[in-house]
CSV table of C-alpha atoms in Angstrom, one decimal:
chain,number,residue,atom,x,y,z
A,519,UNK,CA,5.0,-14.5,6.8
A,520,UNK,CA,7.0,-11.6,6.0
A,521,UNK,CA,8.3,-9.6,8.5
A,522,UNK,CA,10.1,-6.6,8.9
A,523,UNK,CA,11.5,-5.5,12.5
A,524,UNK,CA,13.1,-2.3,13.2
A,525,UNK,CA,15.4,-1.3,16.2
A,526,UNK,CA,14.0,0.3,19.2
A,527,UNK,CA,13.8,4.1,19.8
A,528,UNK,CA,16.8,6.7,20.0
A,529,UNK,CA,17.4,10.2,21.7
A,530,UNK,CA,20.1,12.1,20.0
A,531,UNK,CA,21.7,15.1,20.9
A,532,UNK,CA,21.9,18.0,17.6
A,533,UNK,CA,24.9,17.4,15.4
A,534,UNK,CA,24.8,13.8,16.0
A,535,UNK,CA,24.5,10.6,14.0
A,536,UNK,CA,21.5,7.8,14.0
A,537,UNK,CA,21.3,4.1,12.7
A,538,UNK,CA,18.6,2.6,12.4
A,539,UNK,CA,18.3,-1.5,11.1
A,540,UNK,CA,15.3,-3.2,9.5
A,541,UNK,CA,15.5,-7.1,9.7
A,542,UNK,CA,13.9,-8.8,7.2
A,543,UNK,CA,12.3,-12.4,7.4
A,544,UNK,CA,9.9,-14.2,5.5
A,545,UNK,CA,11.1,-13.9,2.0
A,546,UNK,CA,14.3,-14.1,-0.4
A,547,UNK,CA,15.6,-10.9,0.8
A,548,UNK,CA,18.0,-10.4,-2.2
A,549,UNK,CA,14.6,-10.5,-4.3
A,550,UNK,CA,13.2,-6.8,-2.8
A,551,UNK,CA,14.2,-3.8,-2.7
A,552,UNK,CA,13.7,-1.6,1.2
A,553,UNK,CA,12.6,2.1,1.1
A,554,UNK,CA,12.8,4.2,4.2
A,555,UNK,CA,10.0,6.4,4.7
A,556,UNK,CA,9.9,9.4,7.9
A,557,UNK,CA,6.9,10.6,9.5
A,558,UNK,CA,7.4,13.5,11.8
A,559,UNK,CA,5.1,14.7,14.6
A,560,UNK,CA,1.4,15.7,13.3
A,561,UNK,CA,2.6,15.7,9.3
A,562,UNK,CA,2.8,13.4,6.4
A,563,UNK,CA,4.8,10.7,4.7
A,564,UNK,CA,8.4,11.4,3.8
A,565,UNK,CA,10.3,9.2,1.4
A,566,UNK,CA,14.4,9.6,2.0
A,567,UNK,CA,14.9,6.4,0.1
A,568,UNK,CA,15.5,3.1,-1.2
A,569,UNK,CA,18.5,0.6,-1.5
A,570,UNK,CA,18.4,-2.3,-3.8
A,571,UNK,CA,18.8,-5.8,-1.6
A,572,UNK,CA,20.5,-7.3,-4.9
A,573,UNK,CA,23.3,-4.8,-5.7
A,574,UNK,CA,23.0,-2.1,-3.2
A,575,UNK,CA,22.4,0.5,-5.4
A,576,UNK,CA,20.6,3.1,-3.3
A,577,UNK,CA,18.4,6.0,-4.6
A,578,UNK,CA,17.7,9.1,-2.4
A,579,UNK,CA,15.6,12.0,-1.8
A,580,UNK,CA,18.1,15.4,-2.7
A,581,UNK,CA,16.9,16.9,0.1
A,582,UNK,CA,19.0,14.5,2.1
A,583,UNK,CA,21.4,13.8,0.0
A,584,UNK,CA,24.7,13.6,1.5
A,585,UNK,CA,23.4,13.5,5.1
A,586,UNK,CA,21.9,10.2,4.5
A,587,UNK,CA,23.3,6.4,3.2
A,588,UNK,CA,21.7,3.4,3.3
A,589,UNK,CA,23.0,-0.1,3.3
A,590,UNK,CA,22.5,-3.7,3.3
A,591,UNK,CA,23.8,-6.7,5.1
A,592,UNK,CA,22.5,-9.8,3.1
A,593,UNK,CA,24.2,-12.2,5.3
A,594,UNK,CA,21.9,-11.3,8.4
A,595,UNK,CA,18.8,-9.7,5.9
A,596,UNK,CA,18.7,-6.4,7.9
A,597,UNK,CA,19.0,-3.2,5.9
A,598,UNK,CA,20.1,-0.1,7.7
A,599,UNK,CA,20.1,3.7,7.4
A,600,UNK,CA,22.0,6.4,9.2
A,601,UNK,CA,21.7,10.0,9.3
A,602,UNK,CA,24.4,12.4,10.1
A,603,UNK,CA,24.3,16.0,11.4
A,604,UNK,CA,20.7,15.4,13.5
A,605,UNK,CA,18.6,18.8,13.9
A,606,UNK,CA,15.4,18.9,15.4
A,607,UNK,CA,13.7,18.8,11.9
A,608,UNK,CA,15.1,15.3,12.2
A,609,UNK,CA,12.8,14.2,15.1
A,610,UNK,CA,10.1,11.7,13.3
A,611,UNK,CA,9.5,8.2,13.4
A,612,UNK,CA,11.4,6.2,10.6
A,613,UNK,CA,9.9,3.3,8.8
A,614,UNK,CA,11.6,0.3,6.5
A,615,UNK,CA,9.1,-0.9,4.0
A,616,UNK,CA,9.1,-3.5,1.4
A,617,UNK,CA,9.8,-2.1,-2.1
A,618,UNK,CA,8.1,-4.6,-3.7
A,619,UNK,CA,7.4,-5.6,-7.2
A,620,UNK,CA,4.7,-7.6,-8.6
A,621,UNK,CA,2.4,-7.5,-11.5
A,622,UNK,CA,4.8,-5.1,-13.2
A,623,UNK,CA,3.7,-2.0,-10.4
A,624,UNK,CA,5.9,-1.2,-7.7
A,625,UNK,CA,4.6,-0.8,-3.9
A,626,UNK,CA,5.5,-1.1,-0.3
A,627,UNK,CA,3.6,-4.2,0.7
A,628,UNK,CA,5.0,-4.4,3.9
A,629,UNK,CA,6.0,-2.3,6.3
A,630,UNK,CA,8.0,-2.6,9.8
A,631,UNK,CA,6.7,-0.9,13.1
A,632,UNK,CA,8.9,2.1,13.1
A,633,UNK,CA,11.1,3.7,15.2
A,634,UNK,CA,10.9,6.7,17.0
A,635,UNK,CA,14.1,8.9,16.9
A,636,UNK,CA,14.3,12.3,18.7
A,637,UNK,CA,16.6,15.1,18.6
A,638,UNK,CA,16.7,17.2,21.6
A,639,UNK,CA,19.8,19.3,23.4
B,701,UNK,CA,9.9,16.2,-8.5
B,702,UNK,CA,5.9,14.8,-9.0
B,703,UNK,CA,3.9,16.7,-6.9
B,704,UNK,CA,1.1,14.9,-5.2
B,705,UNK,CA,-2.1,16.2,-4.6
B,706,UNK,CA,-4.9,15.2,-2.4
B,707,UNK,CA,-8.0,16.3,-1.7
B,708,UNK,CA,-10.1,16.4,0.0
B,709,UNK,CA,-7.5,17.2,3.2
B,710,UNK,CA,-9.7,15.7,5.4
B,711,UNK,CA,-13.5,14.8,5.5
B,712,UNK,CA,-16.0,13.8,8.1
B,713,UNK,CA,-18.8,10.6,7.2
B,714,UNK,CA,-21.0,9.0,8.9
B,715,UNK,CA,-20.6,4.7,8.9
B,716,UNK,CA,-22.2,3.5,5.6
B,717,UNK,CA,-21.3,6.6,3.5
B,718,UNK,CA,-19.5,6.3,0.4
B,719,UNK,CA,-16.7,7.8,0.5
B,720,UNK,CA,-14.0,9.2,-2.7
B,721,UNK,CA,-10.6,10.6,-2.3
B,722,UNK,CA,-8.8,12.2,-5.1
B,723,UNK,CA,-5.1,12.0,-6.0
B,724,UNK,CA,-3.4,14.3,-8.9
B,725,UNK,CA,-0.2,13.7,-9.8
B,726,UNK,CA,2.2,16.9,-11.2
B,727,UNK,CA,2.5,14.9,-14.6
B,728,UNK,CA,1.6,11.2,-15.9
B,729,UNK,CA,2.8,8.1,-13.5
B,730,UNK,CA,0.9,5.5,-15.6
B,731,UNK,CA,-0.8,3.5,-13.5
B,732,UNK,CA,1.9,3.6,-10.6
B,733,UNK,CA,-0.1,4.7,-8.5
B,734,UNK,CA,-0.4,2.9,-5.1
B,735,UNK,CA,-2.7,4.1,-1.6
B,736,UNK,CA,-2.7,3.6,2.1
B,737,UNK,CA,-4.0,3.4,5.5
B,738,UNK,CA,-2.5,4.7,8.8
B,739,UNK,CA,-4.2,4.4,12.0
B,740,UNK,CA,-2.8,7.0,14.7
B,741,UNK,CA,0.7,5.6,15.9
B,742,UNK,CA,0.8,2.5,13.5
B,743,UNK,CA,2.5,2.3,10.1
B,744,UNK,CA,0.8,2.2,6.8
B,745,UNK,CA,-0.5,-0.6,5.4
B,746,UNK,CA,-0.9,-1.4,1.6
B,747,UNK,CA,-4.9,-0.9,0.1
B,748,UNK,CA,-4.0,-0.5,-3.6
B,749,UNK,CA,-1.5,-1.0,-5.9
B,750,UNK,CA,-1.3,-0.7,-10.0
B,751,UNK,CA,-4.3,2.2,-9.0
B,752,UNK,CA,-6.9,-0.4,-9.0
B,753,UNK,CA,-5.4,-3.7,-8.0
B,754,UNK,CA,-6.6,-4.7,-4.2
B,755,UNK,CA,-4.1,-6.0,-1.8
B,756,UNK,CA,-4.7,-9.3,-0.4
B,757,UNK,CA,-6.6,-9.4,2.8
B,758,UNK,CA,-7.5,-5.8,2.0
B,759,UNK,CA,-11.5,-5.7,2.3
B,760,UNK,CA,-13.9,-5.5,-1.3
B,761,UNK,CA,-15.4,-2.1,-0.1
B,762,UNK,CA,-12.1,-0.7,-1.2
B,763,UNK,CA,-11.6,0.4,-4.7
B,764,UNK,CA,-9.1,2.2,-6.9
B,765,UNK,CA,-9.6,3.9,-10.2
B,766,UNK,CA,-7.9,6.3,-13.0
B,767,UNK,CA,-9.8,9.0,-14.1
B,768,UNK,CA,-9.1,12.1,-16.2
B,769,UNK,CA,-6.2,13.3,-14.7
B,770,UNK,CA,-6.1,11.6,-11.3
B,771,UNK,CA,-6.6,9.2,-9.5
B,772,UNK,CA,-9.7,7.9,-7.2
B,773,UNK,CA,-9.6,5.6,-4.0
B,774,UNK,CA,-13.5,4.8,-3.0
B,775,UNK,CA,-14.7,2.9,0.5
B,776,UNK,CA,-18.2,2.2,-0.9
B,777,UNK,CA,-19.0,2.0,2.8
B,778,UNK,CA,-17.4,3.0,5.3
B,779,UNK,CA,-17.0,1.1,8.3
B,780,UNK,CA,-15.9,2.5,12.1
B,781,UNK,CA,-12.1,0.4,11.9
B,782,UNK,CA,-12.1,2.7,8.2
B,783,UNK,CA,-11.2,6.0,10.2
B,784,UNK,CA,-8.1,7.3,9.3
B,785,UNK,CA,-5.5,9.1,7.3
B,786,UNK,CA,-5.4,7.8,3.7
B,787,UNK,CA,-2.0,8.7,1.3
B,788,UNK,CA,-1.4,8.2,-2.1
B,789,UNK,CA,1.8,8.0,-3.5
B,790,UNK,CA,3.2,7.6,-7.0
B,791,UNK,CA,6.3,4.6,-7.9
B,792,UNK,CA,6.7,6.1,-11.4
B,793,UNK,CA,10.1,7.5,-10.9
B,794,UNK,CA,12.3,8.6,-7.9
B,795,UNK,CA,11.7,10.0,-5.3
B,796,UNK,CA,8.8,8.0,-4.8
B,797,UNK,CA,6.5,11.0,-3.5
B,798,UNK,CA,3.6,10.6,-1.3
B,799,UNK,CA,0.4,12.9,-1.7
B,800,UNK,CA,0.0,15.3,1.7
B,801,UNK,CA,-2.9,13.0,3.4
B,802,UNK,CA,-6.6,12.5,3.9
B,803,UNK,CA,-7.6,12.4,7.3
B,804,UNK,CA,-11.6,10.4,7.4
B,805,UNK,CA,-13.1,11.2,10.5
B,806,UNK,CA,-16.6,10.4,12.0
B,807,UNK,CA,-19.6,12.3,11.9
């Protein structure tokens, strides 16, 4: 069954950097692409986004941009994101999800459990 | 960016209601249109996909639709495990925005 597990929770300290790792199981990891979605406290779904398992091309949110860089080991199937310069806007839990396609749609069929990061002085 | 809109933001039922949530995307995404379900402190899990395809092991009272301009997720009726915050979100073209939320609550 697919499976995608996420390292455990994180207190950073402003200015500072977070990685987070998703390991896949289940599937052909190469075959799927892995968004990362944020969620912080009381508010919606974020997408920051997405890295292709295959070539590693990555697509992100501007808003991000350049604070922000996903990547991929394919040897171990674990996909990972860090983010630099942490502020407290930056406190949320962060999700990997499958960026699945099939049928010709696109959707995140599977998600891991997140991971809570906080940013506190 | 497509905008995503929901509405309503959040509704109250009682168990057996019919229940619609509307989506409207900023401009036309096709049909790439997919929704979910989060329970308080879980993730999201996968109802819809294609705006009208059901996920597998995702129950028959759930059902997606295009109509006019937007989009339609329906719980024909609504169960107590169906009480939660409901998202939309378009795969048309990056970023891959979500809609705001729909929070279901009991009456």
């Amino acid at each position: 069954q697919v499976q995608l597990v996420q390292s455990g929770p994180e207190v950073k300290k402003p200015g500072a950097s977070v990685k987070v790792s998703c390991k896949a199981s289940g599937y052909t990891f190469t075959t799927s692409g892995i968004s990362w979605v944020r969620q912080a406290p009381g508010q919606g779904l974020e997408w920051m986004g997405m890295i292709n398992s295959y070539n590693h091309n990555a697509k992100y949110a501007q808003k991000l941009q350049g604070r922000v860089t996903l990547t991929i080991d394919t040897s171990t199937s674990t996909a990972y994101m860090e983010l630099r310069s942490l502020s407290s806007d930056d406190t949320a839990v962060y999700y990997c999800a499958r960026d699945f396609m099939g049928s010709g749609w696109y959707y995140f069929d599977y998600w891991g459990q997140g991971t809570l990061v906080i940013v506190s002085s | 960016d497509i905008e995503m809109t929901q509405s309503p933001s959040s509704l109250s039922a009682f168990v057996g209601d019919r229940v619609t949530i509307t989506c409207r995307p900023s401009e036309s995404i096709s049909r790439y249109l997919s929704w979910y379900q989060q329970k308080a402190g879980r993730a999201p899990k996968l109802l819809i996909y294609g705006a009208s395809s059901l996920h597998s092991g995702v129950p028959s009272r759930f059902s997606g639709s295009a109509s006019g301009t937007g989009f339609n997720l329906t719980i024909s009726s609504l169960q107590s495990e169906d009480f939660a915050t409901y998202y939309c979100q378009q795969t048309y073209r990056f970023p891959r925005t979500f809609g705001q939320g729909t929070k279901v609550e009991i009456k």
